[in-house]
Amino acid sequence: MSDFEREMVHCLNSFFEDGGIAGFAYRLKQARFNTQYVDVIVDSLDPRYYLAVECKSLKGNKIYFTQHFHKDRHGMHQVDSISDFLCRTGRRGYLAVEFRGGSGRANEAYLLPWDTITTEYTNGPGISRERFRDGICLERSKSGYTLSGL
């Protein structure tokens, strides 16, 4: 599990705990021959928080659908696979992206709803950091990322 995925699980669980919201985020163990649809699963009786989150951490100012996403062994693009998973499970989807700043620059992280991701996927090669800034900002603190609202 990447550090960003671990931080997202912690961020979401802190959001639930601090807000007194019944919900739990977790990461399923990845196995070599089992399909992993998304990085973080969130279970909650409140449908607003019944979620699936795909996490990406990258250097640069744009996430590209050909470079940062993969195709499965059947040639299905990851965006299509996650969209199918969301449709089958009834979960709301998000893409969490951490833009690593490099030396002397702070990391930035954002959440964008999956509907936005699928629209951008059909319209262009990627999504800029500026577009992510229109989403939900994850604020950086000493203990990791914090989420103000979802």
mmCIF file with all atom_site columns, C-alpha atoms in Angstrom:
data_model
loop_
_atom_site.group_PDB
_atom_site.id
_atom_site.type_symbol
_atom_site.label_atom_id
_atom_site.label_alt_id
_atom_site.label_comp_id
_atom_site.label_asym_id
_atom_site.label_entity_id
_atom_site.label_seq_id
_atom_site.pdbx_PDB_ins_code
_atom_site.Cartn_x
_atom_site.Cartn_y
_atom_site.Cartn_z
_atom_site.occupancy
_atom_site.B_iso_or_equiv
_atom_site.pdbx_formal_charge
_atom_site.auth_seq_id
_atom_site.auth_comp_id
_atom_site.auth_asym_id
_atom_site.auth_atom_id
_atom_site.pdbx_PDB_model_num
ATOM 1   C CA . MET A 1 1   ? 0.000   0.000   0.000   1.00 0.00 ? 1   MET A CA 1
ATOM 2   C CA . SER A 1 2   ? 1.384   3.409   -0.908  1.00 0.00 ? 2   SER A CA 1
ATOM 3   C CA . ASP A 1 3   ? 1.831   6.122   1.689   1.00 0.00 ? 3   ASP A CA 1
ATOM 4   C CA . PHE A 1 4   ? -0.845  8.243   0.026   1.00 0.00 ? 4   PHE A CA 1
ATOM 5   C CA . GLU A 1 5   ? -3.381  5.398   0.178   1.00 0.00 ? 5   GLU A CA 1
ATOM 6   C CA . ARG A 1 6   ? -2.562  4.900   3.868   1.00 0.00 ? 6   ARG A CA 1
ATOM 7   C CA . GLU A 1 7   ? -2.916  8.651   4.453   1.00 0.00 ? 7   GLU A CA 1
ATOM 8   C CA . MET A 1 8   ? -6.300  8.673   2.666   1.00 0.00 ? 8   MET A CA 1
ATOM 9   C CA . VAL A 1 9   ? -7.612  5.861   4.893   1.00 0.00 ? 9   VAL A CA 1
ATOM 10  C CA . HIS A 1 10  ? -6.433  7.751   7.975   1.00 0.00 ? 10  HIS A CA 1
ATOM 11  C CA . CYS A 1 11  ? -7.864  11.044  6.644   1.00 0.00 ? 11  CYS A CA 1
ATOM 12  C CA . LEU A 1 12  ? -11.294 9.555   5.973   1.00 0.00 ? 12  LEU A CA 1
ATOM 13  C CA . ASN A 1 13  ? -11.473 7.693   9.291   1.00 0.00 ? 13  ASN A CA 1
ATOM 14  C CA . SER A 1 14  ? -10.470 10.878  11.154  1.00 0.00 ? 14  SER A CA 1
ATOM 15  C CA . PHE A 1 15  ? -13.214 12.745  9.268   1.00 0.00 ? 15  PHE A CA 1
ATOM 16  C CA . PHE A 1 16  ? -15.789 10.187  10.459  1.00 0.00 ? 16  PHE A CA 1
ATOM 17  C CA . GLU A 1 17  ? -14.496 10.093  14.015  1.00 0.00 ? 17  GLU A CA 1
ATOM 18  C CA . ASP A 1 18  ? -14.218 13.869  14.411  1.00 0.00 ? 18  ASP A CA 1
ATOM 19  C CA . GLY A 1 19  ? -17.666 14.409  12.891  1.00 0.00 ? 19  GLY A CA 1
ATOM 20  C CA . GLY A 1 20  ? -19.367 11.639  14.871  1.00 0.00 ? 20  GLY A CA 1
ATOM 21  C CA . ILE A 1 21  ? -20.320 9.991   11.561  1.00 0.00 ? 21  ILE A CA 1
ATOM 22  C CA . ALA A 1 22  ? -20.839 6.246   11.286  1.00 0.00 ? 22  ALA A CA 1
ATOM 23  C CA . GLY A 1 23  ? -18.394 5.250   8.583   1.00 0.00 ? 23  GLY A CA 1
ATOM 24  C CA . PHE A 1 24  ? -15.201 3.300   8.091   1.00 0.00 ? 24  PHE A CA 1
ATOM 25  C CA . ALA A 1 25  ? -12.530 3.512   5.381   1.00 0.00 ? 25  ALA A CA 1
ATOM 26  C CA . TYR A 1 26  ? -10.199 0.624   4.678   1.00 0.00 ? 26  TYR A CA 1
ATOM 27  C CA . ARG A 1 27  ? -7.875  -0.837  2.106   1.00 0.00 ? 27  ARG A CA 1
ATOM 28  C CA . LEU A 1 28  ? -8.319  -4.408  0.976   1.00 0.00 ? 28  LEU A CA 1
ATOM 29  C CA . LYS A 1 29  ? -5.185  -6.508  0.815   1.00 0.00 ? 29  LYS A CA 1
ATOM 30  C CA . GLN A 1 30  ? -3.956  -6.662  -2.756  1.00 0.00 ? 30  GLN A CA 1
ATOM 31  C CA . ALA A 1 31  ? -3.287  -10.128 -4.147  1.00 0.00 ? 31  ALA A CA 1
ATOM 32  C CA . ARG A 1 32  ? -1.420  -10.891 -7.343  1.00 0.00 ? 32  ARG A CA 1
ATOM 33  C CA . PHE A 1 33  ? -4.202  -12.679 -9.214  1.00 0.00 ? 33  PHE A CA 1
ATOM 34  C CA . ASN A 1 34  ? -7.227  -10.905 -7.729  1.00 0.00 ? 34  ASN A CA 1
ATOM 35  C CA . THR A 1 35  ? -8.682  -7.793  -9.281  1.00 0.00 ? 35  THR A CA 1
ATOM 36  C CA . GLN A 1 36  ? -8.439  -4.684  -7.153  1.00 0.00 ? 36  GLN A CA 1
ATOM 37  C CA . TYR A 1 37  ? -11.059 -2.239  -8.396  1.00 0.00 ? 37  TYR A CA 1
ATOM 38  C CA . VAL A 1 38  ? -10.176 0.768   -6.235  1.00 0.00 ? 38  VAL A CA 1
ATOM 39  C CA . ASP A 1 39  ? -7.648  1.656   -3.566  1.00 0.00 ? 39  ASP A CA 1
ATOM 40  C CA . VAL A 1 40  ? -9.920  2.645   -0.674  1.00 0.00 ? 40  VAL A CA 1
ATOM 41  C CA . ILE A 1 41  ? -13.393 1.376   0.215   1.00 0.00 ? 41  ILE A CA 1
ATOM 42  C CA . VAL A 1 42  ? -15.661 3.317   2.570   1.00 0.00 ? 42  VAL A CA 1
ATOM 43  C CA . ASP A 1 43  ? -18.633 1.665   4.227   1.00 0.00 ? 43  ASP A CA 1
ATOM 44  C CA . SER A 1 44  ? -21.391 3.622   5.905   1.00 0.00 ? 44  SER A CA 1
ATOM 45  C CA . LEU A 1 45  ? -25.114 3.288   6.446   1.00 0.00 ? 45  LEU A CA 1
ATOM 46  C CA . ASP A 1 46  ? -25.337 6.913   5.336   1.00 0.00 ? 46  ASP A CA 1
ATOM 47  C CA . PRO A 1 47  ? -25.449 6.735   1.518   1.00 0.00 ? 47  PRO A CA 1
ATOM 48  C CA . ARG A 1 48  ? -23.449 9.985   1.252   1.00 0.00 ? 48  ARG A CA 1
ATOM 49  C CA . TYR A 1 49  ? -20.454 8.105   2.627   1.00 0.00 ? 49  TYR A CA 1
ATOM 50  C CA . TYR A 1 50  ? -20.832 4.761   0.844   1.00 0.00 ? 50  TYR A CA 1
ATOM 51  C CA . LEU A 1 51  ? -17.739 5.402   -1.299  1.00 0.00 ? 51  LEU A CA 1
ATOM 52  C CA . ALA A 1 52  ? -14.936 4.054   -3.427  1.00 0.00 ? 52  ALA A CA 1
ATOM 53  C CA . VAL A 1 53  ? -11.759 6.100   -3.791  1.00 0.00 ? 53  VAL A CA 1
ATOM 54  C CA . GLU A 1 54  ? -8.978  5.629   -6.330  1.00 0.00 ? 54  GLU A CA 1
ATOM 55  C CA . CYS A 1 55  ? -5.686  7.214   -5.220  1.00 0.00 ? 55  CYS A CA 1
ATOM 56  C CA . LYS A 1 56  ? -2.904  8.602   -7.391  1.00 0.00 ? 56  LYS A CA 1
ATOM 57  C CA . SER A 1 57  ? 0.281   10.321  -6.250  1.00 0.00 ? 57  SER A CA 1
ATOM 58  C CA . LEU A 1 58  ? 2.394   12.017  -8.884  1.00 0.00 ? 58  LEU A CA 1
ATOM 59  C CA . LYS A 1 59  ? 4.971   14.628  -9.715  1.00 0.00 ? 59  LYS A CA 1
ATOM 60  C CA . GLY A 1 60  ? 3.878   17.269  -12.171 1.00 0.00 ? 60  GLY A CA 1
ATOM 61  C CA . ASN A 1 61  ? 0.826   19.404  -12.755 1.00 0.00 ? 61  ASN A CA 1
ATOM 62  C CA . LYS A 1 62  ? -1.430  17.067  -14.713 1.00 0.00 ? 62  LYS A CA 1
ATOM 63  C CA . ILE A 1 63  ? -2.694  13.510  -14.410 1.00 0.00 ? 63  ILE A CA 1
ATOM 64  C CA . TYR A 1 64  ? -2.832  11.689  -17.741 1.00 0.00 ? 64  TYR A CA 1
ATOM 65  C CA . PHE A 1 65  ? -5.238  8.879   -18.554 1.00 0.00 ? 65  PHE A CA 1
ATOM 66  C CA . THR A 1 66  ? -2.629  6.946   -20.547 1.00 0.00 ? 66  THR A CA 1
ATOM 67  C CA . GLN A 1 67  ? 0.299   7.417   -18.175 1.00 0.00 ? 67  GLN A CA 1
ATOM 68  C CA . HIS A 1 68  ? -1.232  7.269   -14.697 1.00 0.00 ? 68  HIS A CA 1
ATOM 69  C CA . PHE A 1 69  ? -4.003  4.720   -15.283 1.00 0.00 ? 69  PHE A CA 1
ATOM 70  C CA . HIS A 1 70  ? -3.640  1.168   -16.552 1.00 0.00 ? 70  HIS A CA 1
ATOM 71  C CA . LYS A 1 71  ? -5.522  -1.350  -18.665 1.00 0.00 ? 71  LYS A CA 1
ATOM 72  C CA . ASP A 1 72  ? -6.375  -4.786  -17.341 1.00 0.00 ? 72  ASP A CA 1
ATOM 73  C CA . ARG A 1 73  ? -5.428  -8.042  -19.024 1.00 0.00 ? 73  ARG A CA 1
ATOM 74  C CA . HIS A 1 74  ? -8.573  -7.795  -21.175 1.00 0.00 ? 74  HIS A CA 1
ATOM 75  C CA . GLY A 1 75  ? -7.670  -4.312  -22.390 1.00 0.00 ? 75  GLY A CA 1
ATOM 76  C CA . MET A 1 76  ? -10.264 -2.494  -20.253 1.00 0.00 ? 76  MET A CA 1
ATOM 77  C CA . HIS A 1 77  ? -9.074  0.957   -19.162 1.00 0.00 ? 77  HIS A CA 1
ATOM 78  C CA . GLN A 1 78  ? -8.989  1.564   -15.409 1.00 0.00 ? 78  GLN A CA 1
ATOM 79  C CA . VAL A 1 79  ? -11.484 4.460   -15.662 1.00 0.00 ? 79  VAL A CA 1
ATOM 80  C CA . ASP A 1 80  ? -14.013 2.140   -17.341 1.00 0.00 ? 80  ASP A CA 1
ATOM 81  C CA . SER A 1 81  ? -13.347 -0.636  -14.834 1.00 0.00 ? 81  SER A CA 1
ATOM 82  C CA . ILE A 1 82  ? -13.887 1.663   -11.848 1.00 0.00 ? 82  ILE A CA 1
ATOM 83  C CA . SER A 1 83  ? -17.023 3.131   -13.451 1.00 0.00 ? 83  SER A CA 1
ATOM 84  C CA . ASP A 1 84  ? -18.408 -0.392  -13.851 1.00 0.00 ? 84  ASP A CA 1
ATOM 85  C CA . PHE A 1 85  ? -17.550 -1.208  -10.218 1.00 0.00 ? 85  PHE A CA 1
ATOM 86  C CA . LEU A 1 86  ? -19.356 1.935   -9.015  1.00 0.00 ? 86  LEU A CA 1
ATOM 87  C CA . CYS A 1 87  ? -22.413 1.108   -11.100 1.00 0.00 ? 87  CYS A CA 1
ATOM 88  C CA . ARG A 1 88  ? -22.559 -2.466  -9.772  1.00 0.00 ? 88  ARG A CA 1
ATOM 89  C CA . THR A 1 89  ? -22.064 -1.566  -6.109  1.00 0.00 ? 89  THR A CA 1
ATOM 90  C CA . GLY A 1 90  ? -24.006 1.701   -5.889  1.00 0.00 ? 90  GLY A CA 1
ATOM 91  C CA . ARG A 1 91  ? -21.032 3.460   -4.327  1.00 0.00 ? 91  ARG A CA 1
ATOM 92  C CA . ARG A 1 92  ? -20.149 7.084   -5.008  1.00 0.00 ? 92  ARG A CA 1
ATOM 93  C CA . GLY A 1 93  ? -16.698 7.381   -6.500  1.00 0.00 ? 93  GLY A CA 1
ATOM 94  C CA . TYR A 1 94  ? -13.863 9.831   -6.060  1.00 0.00 ? 94  TYR A CA 1
ATOM 95  C CA . LEU A 1 95  ? -10.382 10.224  -7.436  1.00 0.00 ? 95  LEU A CA 1
ATOM 96  C CA . ALA A 1 96  ? -7.891  11.396  -4.820  1.00 0.00 ? 96  ALA A CA 1
ATOM 97  C CA . VAL A 1 97  ? -4.752  12.914  -6.302  1.00 0.00 ? 97  VAL A CA 1
ATOM 98  C CA . GLU A 1 98  ? -1.640  14.027  -4.483  1.00 0.00 ? 98  GLU A CA 1
ATOM 99  C CA . PHE A 1 99  ? 0.549   16.397  -6.452  1.00 0.00 ? 99  PHE A CA 1
ATOM 100 C CA . ARG A 1 100 ? 4.016   15.985  -4.922  1.00 0.00 ? 100 ARG A CA 1
ATOM 101 C CA . GLY A 1 101 ? 5.770   19.320  -4.774  1.00 0.00 ? 101 GLY A CA 1
ATOM 102 C CA . GLY A 1 102 ? 9.385   18.235  -4.642  1.00 0.00 ? 102 GLY A CA 1
ATOM 103 C CA . SER A 1 103 ? 12.082  19.931  -2.614  1.00 0.00 ? 103 SER A CA 1
ATOM 104 C CA . GLY A 1 104 ? 10.940  23.154  -1.008  1.00 0.00 ? 104 GLY A CA 1
ATOM 105 C CA . ARG A 1 105 ? 7.353   22.868  -2.259  1.00 0.00 ? 105 ARG A CA 1
ATOM 106 C CA . ALA A 1 106 ? 4.445   21.488  -0.281  1.00 0.00 ? 106 ALA A CA 1
ATOM 107 C CA . ASN A 1 107 ? 2.369   18.582  -1.548  1.00 0.00 ? 107 ASN A CA 1
ATOM 108 C CA . GLU A 1 108 ? -1.242  19.307  -2.542  1.00 0.00 ? 108 GLU A CA 1
ATOM 109 C CA . ALA A 1 109 ? -4.067  16.764  -2.518  1.00 0.00 ? 109 ALA A CA 1
ATOM 110 C CA . TYR A 1 110 ? -7.623  16.922  -3.813  1.00 0.00 ? 110 TYR A CA 1
ATOM 111 C CA . LEU A 1 111 ? -10.721 14.801  -4.311  1.00 0.00 ? 111 LEU A CA 1
ATOM 112 C CA . LEU A 1 112 ? -12.784 14.986  -7.499  1.00 0.00 ? 112 LEU A CA 1
ATOM 113 C CA . PRO A 1 113 ? -16.108 13.184  -7.940  1.00 0.00 ? 113 PRO A CA 1
ATOM 114 C CA . TRP A 1 114 ? -15.940 10.225  -10.314 1.00 0.00 ? 114 TRP A CA 1
ATOM 115 C CA . ASP A 1 115 ? -18.547 11.801  -12.631 1.00 0.00 ? 115 ASP A CA 1
ATOM 116 C CA . THR A 1 116 ? -16.058 14.595  -13.279 1.00 0.00 ? 116 THR A CA 1
ATOM 117 C CA . ILE A 1 117 ? -13.330 12.044  -14.019 1.00 0.00 ? 117 ILE A CA 1
ATOM 118 C CA . THR A 1 118 ? -15.456 10.211  -16.603 1.00 0.00 ? 118 THR A CA 1
ATOM 119 C CA . THR A 1 119 ? -16.380 13.509  -18.296 1.00 0.00 ? 119 THR A CA 1
ATOM 120 C CA . GLU A 1 120 ? -12.744 14.583  -18.475 1.00 0.00 ? 120 GLU A CA 1
ATOM 121 C CA . TYR A 1 121 ? -11.761 11.097  -19.703 1.00 0.00 ? 121 TYR A CA 1
ATOM 122 C CA . THR A 1 122 ? -14.048 11.427  -22.720 1.00 0.00 ? 122 THR A CA 1
ATOM 123 C CA . ASN A 1 123 ? -12.973 15.015  -23.419 1.00 0.00 ? 123 ASN A CA 1
ATOM 124 C CA . GLY A 1 124 ? -9.205  15.035  -23.173 1.00 0.00 ? 124 GLY A CA 1
ATOM 125 C CA . PRO A 1 125 ? -5.897  13.376  -22.366 1.00 0.00 ? 125 PRO A CA 1
ATOM 126 C CA . GLY A 1 126 ? -5.803  14.351  -18.699 1.00 0.00 ? 126 GLY A CA 1
ATOM 127 C CA . ILE A 1 127 ? -6.811  16.650  -15.861 1.00 0.00 ? 127 ILE A CA 1
ATOM 128 C CA . SER A 1 128 ? -4.756  19.627  -14.689 1.00 0.00 ? 128 SER A CA 1
ATOM 129 C CA . ARG A 1 129 ? -3.919  20.574  -11.125 1.00 0.00 ? 129 ARG A CA 1
ATOM 130 C CA . GLU A 1 130 ? -5.968  23.731  -11.675 1.00 0.00 ? 130 GLU A CA 1
ATOM 131 C CA . ARG A 1 131 ? -9.064  21.627  -12.419 1.00 0.00 ? 131 ARG A CA 1
ATOM 132 C CA . PHE A 1 132 ? -8.478  19.622  -9.231  1.00 0.00 ? 132 PHE A CA 1
ATOM 133 C CA . ARG A 1 133 ? -8.405  22.855  -7.261  1.00 0.00 ? 133 ARG A CA 1
ATOM 134 C CA . ASP A 1 134 ? -12.125 23.167  -8.109  1.00 0.00 ? 134 ASP A CA 1
ATOM 135 C CA . GLY A 1 135 ? -12.690 19.930  -6.165  1.00 0.00 ? 135 GLY A CA 1
ATOM 136 C CA . ILE A 1 136 ? -12.386 19.117  -2.479  1.00 0.00 ? 136 ILE A CA 1
ATOM 137 C CA . CYS A 1 137 ? -9.082  20.226  -1.008  1.00 0.00 ? 137 CYS A CA 1
ATOM 138 C CA . LEU A 1 138 ? -7.343  17.964  1.495   1.00 0.00 ? 138 LEU A CA 1
ATOM 139 C CA . GLU A 1 139 ? -5.462  20.184  3.898   1.00 0.00 ? 139 GLU A CA 1
ATOM 140 C CA . ARG A 1 140 ? -2.019  19.136  5.049   1.00 0.00 ? 140 ARG A CA 1
ATOM 141 C CA . SER A 1 141 ? -1.265  18.953  8.766   1.00 0.00 ? 141 SER A CA 1
ATOM 142 C CA . LYS A 1 142 ? 1.454   17.358  10.889  1.00 0.00 ? 142 LYS A CA 1
ATOM 143 C CA . SER A 1 143 ? -0.598  14.183  11.199  1.00 0.00 ? 143 SER A CA 1
ATOM 144 C CA . GLY A 1 144 ? -1.325  13.947  7.436   1.00 0.00 ? 144 GLY A CA 1
ATOM 145 C CA . TYR A 1 145 ? -4.222  15.136  5.330   1.00 0.00 ? 145 TYR A CA 1
ATOM 146 C CA . THR A 1 146 ? -7.472  16.397  6.826   1.00 0.00 ? 146 THR A CA 1
ATOM 147 C CA . LEU A 1 147 ? -10.854 16.583  5.168   1.00 0.00 ? 147 LEU A CA 1
ATOM 148 C CA . SER A 1 148 ? -13.179 19.439  6.070   1.00 0.00 ? 148 SER A CA 1
ATOM 149 C CA . GLY A 1 149 ? -16.260 18.375  4.129   1.00 0.00 ? 149 GLY A CA 1
ATOM 150 C CA . LEU A 1 150 ? -17.395 15.719  1.739   1.00 0.00 ? 150 LEU A CA 1
#
